[in-house]
PDB file of C-alpha atoms in Angstrom:
ATOM      1  CA  ASN A  20     -18.993 -48.137 179.606  1.00  0.00           C
ATOM      2  CA  ALA A  21     -16.884 -44.956 179.483  1.00  0.00           C
ATOM      3  CA  GLY A  22     -19.702 -42.604 178.414  1.00  0.00           C
ATOM      4  CA  VAL A  23     -18.404 -39.466 176.691  1.00  0.00           C
ATOM      5  CA  THR A  24     -14.644 -39.019 176.565  1.00  0.00           C
ATOM      6  CA  GLN A  25     -12.705 -35.962 175.429  1.00  0.00           C
ATOM      7  CA  THR A  26      -9.070 -35.414 174.616  1.00  0.00           C
ATOM      8  CA  PRO A  27      -6.949 -33.545 175.415  1.00  0.00           C
ATOM      9  CA  LYS A  28      -7.864 -32.266 178.883  1.00  0.00           C
ATOM     10  CA  PHE A  29      -5.730 -29.151 178.532  1.00  0.00           C
ATOM     11  CA  ARG A  30      -4.077 -27.411 175.613  1.00  0.00           C
ATOM     12  CA  ILE A  31      -2.263 -24.144 175.011  1.00  0.00           C
ATOM     13  CA  LEU A  32      -2.243 -22.847 171.445  1.00  0.00           C
ATOM     14  CA  LYS A  33      -0.535 -19.911 169.835  1.00  0.00           C
ATOM     15  CA  ILE A  34      -2.600 -17.506 167.770  1.00  0.00           C
ATOM     16  CA  GLY A  35      -3.080 -18.869 164.257  1.00  0.00           C
ATOM     17  CA  GLN A  36      -2.392 -22.495 165.121  1.00  0.00           C
ATOM     18  CA  SER A  37      -4.943 -25.183 164.486  1.00  0.00           C
ATOM     19  CA  MET A  38      -6.049 -28.191 166.470  1.00  0.00           C
ATOM     20  CA  THR A  39      -8.744 -30.810 166.792  1.00  0.00           C
ATOM     21  CA  LEU A  40     -10.613 -31.548 169.976  1.00  0.00           C
ATOM     22  CA  GLN A  41     -11.617 -35.181 170.095  1.00  0.00           C
ATOM     23  CA  CYS A  42     -14.927 -36.503 171.403  1.00  0.00           C
ATOM     24  CA  THR A  43     -16.041 -40.125 171.540  1.00  0.00           C
ATOM     25  CA  GLN A  44     -19.120 -41.734 173.045  1.00  0.00           C
ATOM     26  CA  ASP A  45     -19.809 -45.425 173.505  1.00  0.00           C
ATOM     27  CA  MET A  46     -23.538 -45.222 174.253  1.00  0.00           C
ATOM     28  CA  ASN A  47     -24.655 -45.459 170.618  1.00  0.00           C
ATOM     29  CA  HIS A  48     -26.282 -42.028 170.841  1.00  0.00           C
ATOM     30  CA  ASN A  49     -27.271 -40.443 167.581  1.00  0.00           C
ATOM     31  CA  TYR A  50     -27.175 -36.859 168.814  1.00  0.00           C
ATOM     32  CA  MET A  51     -23.948 -35.136 169.728  1.00  0.00           C
ATOM     33  CA  TYR A  52     -23.129 -31.560 170.665  1.00  0.00           C
ATOM     34  CA  TRP A  53     -20.226 -29.214 171.196  1.00  0.00           C
ATOM     35  CA  TYR A  54     -20.483 -26.409 173.739  1.00  0.00           C
ATOM     36  CA  ARG A  55     -18.141 -23.770 174.981  1.00  0.00           C
ATOM     37  CA  GLN A  56     -18.294 -22.498 178.532  1.00  0.00           C
ATOM     38  CA  ASP A  57     -17.067 -19.047 179.466  1.00  0.00           C
ATOM     39  CA  PRO A  58     -17.216 -17.603 182.987  1.00  0.00           C
ATOM     40  CA  GLY A  59     -20.594 -16.074 183.740  1.00  0.00           C
ATOM     41  CA  MET A  60     -21.949 -17.020 180.318  1.00  0.00           C
ATOM     42  CA  GLY A  61     -23.259 -20.535 180.795  1.00  0.00           C
ATOM     43  CA  LEU A  62     -22.919 -22.959 177.906  1.00  0.00           C
ATOM     44  CA  LYS A  63     -23.168 -21.892 174.290  1.00  0.00           C
ATOM     45  CA  LEU A  64     -23.852 -24.431 171.547  1.00  0.00           C
ATOM     46  CA  ILE A  65     -21.212 -24.431 168.814  1.00  0.00           C
ATOM     47  CA  TYR A  66     -22.272 -27.299 166.549  1.00  0.00           C
ATOM     48  CA  TYR A  67     -24.431 -30.370 166.795  1.00  0.00           C
ATOM     49  CA  SER A  68     -25.020 -33.558 164.864  1.00  0.00           C
ATOM     50  CA  VAL A  69     -28.134 -35.683 164.534  1.00  0.00           C
ATOM     51  CA  GLY A  70     -26.286 -38.682 163.148  1.00  0.00           C
ATOM     52  CA  ALA A  71     -23.319 -39.809 161.102  1.00  0.00           C
ATOM     53  CA  GLY A  72     -22.810 -37.498 158.138  1.00  0.00           C
ATOM     54  CA  ILE A  73     -25.203 -34.806 159.407  1.00  0.00           C
ATOM     55  CA  THR A  74     -24.072 -31.689 161.234  1.00  0.00           C
ATOM     56  CA  ASP A  75     -25.494 -28.228 161.800  1.00  0.00           C
ATOM     57  CA  LYS A  76     -24.504 -24.917 163.308  1.00  0.00           C
ATOM     58  CA  GLY A  77     -25.418 -23.878 166.787  1.00  0.00           C
ATOM     59  CA  GLU A  78     -25.379 -20.475 168.389  1.00  0.00           C
ATOM     60  CA  VAL A  79     -21.638 -19.660 168.070  1.00  0.00           C
ATOM     61  CA  PRO A  80     -20.145 -21.632 165.129  1.00  0.00           C
ATOM     62  CA  ASN A  81     -17.713 -19.047 163.745  1.00  0.00           C
ATOM     63  CA  GLY A  82     -14.105 -20.213 163.829  1.00  0.00           C
ATOM     64  CA  TYR A  83     -14.986 -23.866 164.236  1.00  0.00           C
ATOM     65  CA  ASN A  84     -15.697 -26.866 162.046  1.00  0.00           C
ATOM     66  CA  VAL A  85     -16.998 -30.346 162.769  1.00  0.00           C
ATOM     67  CA  SER A  86     -17.396 -33.673 161.066  1.00  0.00           C
ATOM     68  CA  ARG A  87     -19.297 -36.840 161.968  1.00  0.00           C
ATOM     69  CA  SER A  88     -18.097 -39.849 160.048  1.00  0.00           C
ATOM     70  CA  THR A  89     -19.168 -42.387 162.673  1.00  0.00           C
ATOM     71  CA  THR A  90     -21.814 -42.566 165.383  1.00  0.00           C
ATOM     72  CA  GLU A  91     -19.130 -42.629 168.050  1.00  0.00           C
ATOM     73  CA  ASP A  92     -16.890 -39.703 167.090  1.00  0.00           C
ATOM     74  CA  PHE A  93     -17.572 -36.000 166.781  1.00  0.00           C
ATOM     75  CA  PRO A  94     -14.323 -33.986 166.517  1.00  0.00           C
ATOM     76  CA  LEU A  95     -14.240 -30.197 166.707  1.00  0.00           C
ATOM     77  CA  ARG A  96     -11.675 -28.380 164.569  1.00  0.00           C
ATOM     78  CA  LEU A  97     -10.196 -24.948 165.218  1.00  0.00           C
ATOM     79  CA  GLU A  98      -8.459 -23.758 162.073  1.00  0.00           C
ATOM     80  CA  LEU A  99      -6.927 -20.403 163.034  1.00  0.00           C
ATOM     81  CA  ALA A 100      -6.922 -20.106 166.782  1.00  0.00           C
ATOM     82  CA  ALA A 101      -7.754 -16.703 168.241  1.00  0.00           C
ATOM     83  CA  PRO A 102      -7.654 -15.469 171.857  1.00  0.00           C
ATOM     84  CA  SER A 103     -11.467 -15.286 171.787  1.00  0.00           C
ATOM     85  CA  GLN A 104     -11.507 -19.073 171.550  1.00  0.00           C
ATOM     86  CA  THR A 105      -9.940 -19.428 174.976  1.00  0.00           C
ATOM     87  CA  SER A 106     -12.603 -21.393 176.788  1.00  0.00           C
ATOM     88  CA  VAL A 107     -13.618 -24.743 178.210  1.00  0.00           C
ATOM     89  CA  TYR A 108     -15.136 -27.013 175.589  1.00  0.00           C
ATOM     90  CA  PHE A 109     -17.657 -29.710 176.386  1.00  0.00           C
ATOM     91  CA  CYS A 110     -18.902 -32.478 174.193  1.00  0.00           C
ATOM     92  CA  ALA A 111     -22.269 -34.065 174.959  1.00  0.00           C
ATOM     93  CA  SER A 112     -24.473 -36.758 173.539  1.00  0.00           C
ATOM     94  CA  SER A 113     -28.148 -37.596 173.680  1.00  0.00           C
ATOM     95  CA  PRO A 114     -30.049 -40.757 172.776  1.00  0.00           C
ATOM     96  CA  VAL A 115     -33.007 -39.001 171.190  1.00  0.00           C
ATOM     97  CA  PRO A 116     -33.626 -35.300 170.708  1.00  0.00           C
ATOM     98  CA  THR A 117     -37.030 -35.265 172.317  1.00  0.00           C
ATOM     99  CA  SER A 118     -35.660 -36.399 175.648  1.00  0.00           C
ATOM    100  CA  TYR A 119     -33.264 -33.428 175.626  1.00  0.00           C
ATOM    101  CA  GLU A 120     -31.284 -35.241 178.299  1.00  0.00           C
ATOM    102  CA  GLN A 121     -27.591 -34.872 177.584  1.00  0.00           C
ATOM    103  CA  TYR A 122     -24.531 -36.718 178.817  1.00  0.00           C
ATOM    104  CA  PHE A 123     -21.397 -34.617 179.070  1.00  0.00           C
ATOM    105  CA  GLY A 124     -17.728 -35.319 178.720  1.00  0.00           C
ATOM    106  CA  PRO A 125     -15.181 -33.957 181.230  1.00  0.00           C
ATOM    107  CA  GLY A 126     -14.200 -31.006 179.047  1.00  0.00           C
ATOM    108  CA  THR A 127     -11.112 -29.594 177.348  1.00  0.00           C
ATOM    109  CA  ARG A 128      -9.585 -26.401 178.701  1.00  0.00           C
ATOM    110  CA  LEU A 129      -8.081 -24.440 175.817  1.00  0.00           C
ATOM    111  CA  THR A 130      -5.928 -21.339 176.112  1.00  0.00           C
ATOM    112  CA  VAL A 131      -4.946 -19.329 173.040  1.00  0.00           C
ATOM    113  CA  THR A 132      -2.098 -16.877 173.536  1.00  0.00           C
TER     114      THR A 132
ATOM    115  CA  ALA B  15     -37.133 -15.875 173.014  1.00  0.00           C
ATOM    116  CA  GLN B  16     -36.999 -19.139 174.872  1.00  0.00           C
ATOM    117  CA  SER B  17     -34.709 -18.898 177.838  1.00  0.00           C
ATOM    118  CA  VAL B  18     -33.952 -19.818 181.401  1.00  0.00           C
ATOM    119  CA  THR B  19     -32.731 -17.343 183.980  1.00  0.00           C
ATOM    120  CA  GLN B  20     -30.763 -18.002 187.120  1.00  0.00           C
ATOM    121  CA  PRO B  21     -30.897 -14.781 189.125  1.00  0.00           C
ATOM    122  CA  ASP B  22     -28.272 -15.788 191.682  1.00  0.00           C
ATOM    123  CA  ILE B  23     -24.702 -16.037 190.456  1.00  0.00           C
ATOM    124  CA  HIS B  24     -23.250 -17.036 193.815  1.00  0.00           C
ATOM    125  CA  ILE B  25     -24.840 -18.435 196.975  1.00  0.00           C
ATOM    126  CA  THR B  26     -23.245 -19.318 200.285  1.00  0.00           C
ATOM    127  CA  VAL B  27     -24.909 -21.627 202.783  1.00  0.00           C
ATOM    128  CA  SER B  28     -23.793 -23.290 205.983  1.00  0.00           C
ATOM    129  CA  GLU B  29     -23.372 -27.029 206.069  1.00  0.00           C
ATOM    130  CA  GLY B  30     -26.603 -28.613 207.281  1.00  0.00           C
ATOM    131  CA  ALA B  31     -28.740 -25.671 206.224  1.00  0.00           C
ATOM    132  CA  SER B  32     -31.440 -25.889 203.597  1.00  0.00           C
ATOM    133  CA  LEU B  33     -30.831 -24.781 200.038  1.00  0.00           C
ATOM    134  CA  GLU B  34     -32.966 -23.300 197.309  1.00  0.00           C
ATOM    135  CA  LEU B  35     -31.560 -22.299 193.928  1.00  0.00           C
ATOM    136  CA  ARG B  36     -33.802 -20.274 191.677  1.00  0.00           C
ATOM    137  CA  CYS B  37     -34.584 -20.797 188.036  1.00  0.00           C
ATOM    138  CA  ASN B  38     -37.145 -18.987 185.914  1.00  0.00           C
ATOM    139  CA  TYR B  39     -38.100 -19.978 182.416  1.00  0.00           C
ATOM    140  CA  SER B  40     -39.611 -18.257 179.437  1.00  0.00           C
ATOM    141  CA  TYR B  41     -41.244 -20.635 176.996  1.00  0.00           C
ATOM    142  CA  GLY B  42     -44.478 -20.539 175.064  1.00  0.00           C
ATOM    143  CA  ALA B  43     -45.584 -23.975 176.176  1.00  0.00           C
ATOM    144  CA  THR B  44     -44.557 -26.143 179.086  1.00  0.00           C
ATOM    145  CA  PRO B  45     -40.892 -26.812 178.518  1.00  0.00           C
ATOM    146  CA  TYR B  46     -38.696 -29.687 179.458  1.00  0.00           C
ATOM    147  CA  LEU B  47     -36.641 -28.485 182.426  1.00  0.00           C
ATOM    148  CA  PHE B  48     -33.422 -29.791 183.906  1.00  0.00           C
ATOM    149  CA  TRP B  49     -30.942 -29.156 186.653  1.00  0.00           C
ATOM    150  CA  TYR B  50     -27.296 -30.088 186.116  1.00  0.00           C
ATOM    151  CA  VAL B  51     -24.402 -29.947 188.551  1.00  0.00           C
ATOM    152  CA  GLN B  52     -20.787 -29.270 187.665  1.00  0.00           C
ATOM    153  CA  SER B  53     -18.054 -30.041 190.166  1.00  0.00           C
ATOM    154  CA  PRO B  54     -14.743 -28.211 189.687  1.00  0.00           C
ATOM    155  CA  GLY B  55     -12.870 -29.478 186.651  1.00  0.00           C
ATOM    156  CA  GLN B  56     -15.676 -31.828 185.678  1.00  0.00           C
ATOM    157  CA  GLY B  57     -18.386 -32.025 183.083  1.00  0.00           C
ATOM    158  CA  LEU B  58     -22.060 -31.499 183.810  1.00  0.00           C
ATOM    159  CA  GLN B  59     -24.076 -34.217 185.478  1.00  0.00           C
ATOM    160  CA  LEU B  60     -27.858 -34.415 185.327  1.00  0.00           C
ATOM    161  CA  LEU B  61     -29.490 -34.013 188.741  1.00  0.00           C
ATOM    162  CA  LEU B  62     -33.128 -34.198 187.721  1.00  0.00           C
ATOM    163  CA  LYS B  63     -35.567 -33.435 184.944  1.00  0.00           C
ATOM    164  CA  TYR B  64     -39.175 -32.428 184.487  1.00  0.00           C
ATOM    165  CA  PHE B  65     -41.190 -33.354 181.443  1.00  0.00           C
ATOM    166  CA  SER B  66     -44.790 -33.470 182.645  1.00  0.00           C
ATOM    167  CA  GLY B  67     -46.951 -34.888 185.397  1.00  0.00           C
ATOM    168  CA  ASP B  68     -46.061 -34.538 189.051  1.00  0.00           C
ATOM    169  CA  THR B  69     -44.690 -31.048 189.593  1.00  0.00           C
ATOM    170  CA  LEU B  70     -42.351 -32.145 192.383  1.00  0.00           C
ATOM    171  CA  VAL B  71     -39.420 -34.000 190.905  1.00  0.00           C
ATOM    172  CA  GLN B  72     -36.914 -36.039 192.858  1.00  0.00           C
ATOM    173  CA  GLY B  73     -33.338 -36.309 191.691  1.00  0.00           C
ATOM    174  CA  ILE B  74     -30.038 -37.760 192.679  1.00  0.00           C
ATOM    175  CA  LYS B  75     -27.959 -36.756 195.725  1.00  0.00           C
ATOM    176  CA  GLY B  76     -31.080 -35.792 197.705  1.00  0.00           C
ATOM    177  CA  PHE B  77     -32.117 -32.910 195.452  1.00  0.00           C
ATOM    178  CA  GLU B  78     -35.639 -32.074 194.387  1.00  0.00           C
ATOM    179  CA  ALA B  79     -37.208 -29.393 192.235  1.00  0.00           C
ATOM    180  CA  GLU B  80     -40.713 -28.041 191.922  1.00  0.00           C
ATOM    181  CA  PHE B  81     -42.285 -26.872 188.691  1.00  0.00           C
ATOM    182  CA  LYS B  82     -44.580 -23.891 189.247  1.00  0.00           C
ATOM    183  CA  ARG B  83     -46.357 -22.796 186.112  1.00  0.00           C
ATOM    184  CA  SER B  84     -47.917 -19.740 187.757  1.00  0.00           C
ATOM    185  CA  GLN B  85     -44.479 -18.417 188.662  1.00  0.00           C
ATOM    186  CA  SER B  86     -42.613 -19.772 185.598  1.00  0.00           C
ATOM    187  CA  SER B  87     -40.149 -21.285 188.016  1.00  0.00           C
ATOM    188  CA  PHE B  88     -38.296 -24.524 188.538  1.00  0.00           C
ATOM    189  CA  ASN B  89     -36.365 -24.075 191.763  1.00  0.00           C
ATOM    190  CA  LEU B  90     -33.929 -26.645 193.067  1.00  0.00           C
ATOM    191  CA  ARG B  91     -34.017 -27.573 196.755  1.00  0.00           C
ATOM    192  CA  LYS B  92     -32.179 -29.673 199.259  1.00  0.00           C
ATOM    193  CA  PRO B  93     -33.192 -29.879 202.930  1.00  0.00           C
ATOM    194  CA  SER B  94     -29.668 -30.244 204.344  1.00  0.00           C
ATOM    195  CA  VAL B  95     -26.557 -29.278 202.422  1.00  0.00           C
ATOM    196  CA  HIS B  96     -23.312 -31.223 202.677  1.00  0.00           C
ATOM    197  CA  TRP B  97     -19.856 -29.817 201.999  1.00  0.00           C
ATOM    198  CA  SER B  98     -19.627 -32.067 198.949  1.00  0.00           C
ATOM    199  CA  ASP B  99     -22.543 -30.175 197.378  1.00  0.00           C
ATOM    200  CA  ALA B 100     -20.268 -27.203 196.695  1.00  0.00           C
ATOM    201  CA  ALA B 101     -20.347 -26.904 192.918  1.00  0.00           C
ATOM    202  CA  GLU B 102     -21.915 -24.920 190.129  1.00  0.00           C
ATOM    203  CA  TYR B 103     -25.532 -25.627 189.277  1.00  0.00           C
ATOM    204  CA  PHE B 104     -27.113 -25.051 185.901  1.00  0.00           C
ATOM    205  CA  CYS B 105     -30.770 -24.860 185.066  1.00  0.00           C
ATOM    206  CA  ALA B 106     -31.654 -25.769 181.484  1.00  0.00           C
ATOM    207  CA  GLY B 107     -34.768 -25.820 179.364  1.00  0.00           C
ATOM    208  CA  ALA B 108     -35.949 -27.021 175.997  1.00  0.00           C
ATOM    209  CA  GLY B 109     -39.139 -27.126 174.052  1.00  0.00           C
ATOM    210  CA  GLY B 110     -40.740 -27.015 170.646  1.00  0.00           C
ATOM    211  CA  TYR B 111     -37.897 -28.928 169.020  1.00  0.00           C
ATOM    212  CA  GLN B 112     -35.490 -26.155 169.959  1.00  0.00           C
ATOM    213  CA  LYS B 113     -32.098 -26.897 171.378  1.00  0.00           C
ATOM    214  CA  VAL B 114     -31.453 -27.005 175.085  1.00  0.00           C
ATOM    215  CA  THR B 115     -30.763 -23.584 176.593  1.00  0.00           C
ATOM    216  CA  PHE B 116     -28.636 -23.324 179.702  1.00  0.00           C
ATOM    217  CA  GLY B 117     -28.729 -20.674 182.382  1.00  0.00           C
ATOM    218  CA  ILE B 118     -25.531 -18.917 183.375  1.00  0.00           C
ATOM    219  CA  GLY B 119     -25.130 -21.054 186.478  1.00  0.00           C
ATOM    220  CA  THR B 120     -25.209 -20.540 190.238  1.00  0.00           C
ATOM    221  CA  LYS B 121     -22.039 -21.221 192.160  1.00  0.00           C
ATOM    222  CA  LEU B 122     -22.730 -22.771 195.569  1.00  0.00           C
ATOM    223  CA  GLN B 123     -20.290 -22.323 198.408  1.00  0.00           C
ATOM    224  CA  VAL B 124     -20.765 -24.393 201.569  1.00  0.00           C
ATOM    225  CA  ILE B 125     -19.198 -23.137 204.781  1.00  0.00           C
ATOM    226  CA  PRO B 126     -18.621 -25.227 207.920  1.00  0.00           C
TER     227      PRO B 126
END
């Protein structure tokens, strides 16, 4: 049982490039989330999904896109990378929304230069 | 707005000393409250959670937290800190079908 896995662990992008951050969970959780973590700012919700085919915006969605074709996978897409997207990105999952208990992946550290 | 506040950005304690990390919440009704720990380079791990009932909650790694409605607080405690407890600690809250809100974190340094 691997829990929530994220790839890659580190990535450096040039301004304007695009990339996809991968997130997979093997706990059969319906709810999945993408956060970004910036120093002194805590975690900010980017997008979330309540099940396959259903996604919604969080607090800071601009510059990002998501899809959820399966229960297991929830990739995050950056289309035109900007320096403001330099951050650590965490994927999380939750079995039911009313428990609010989330299981986090190890994170992806992204630098845009 | 619903929120949690961690007033201490950085705390230093000596190994073996007691620890208390502060968290205040602002919610209309009793929220669900959590403490997570993040070791360097790692994701967040749930330490403990409060939903209802007993206001003193026991968690993993010897941590506990007490829900105090009168003070709108949910402080995390540990009677004797170990060097391996050095990490960043996040308080989080949720309620009323709103998404989980995280505090900005408190970085704990443990000195010999």
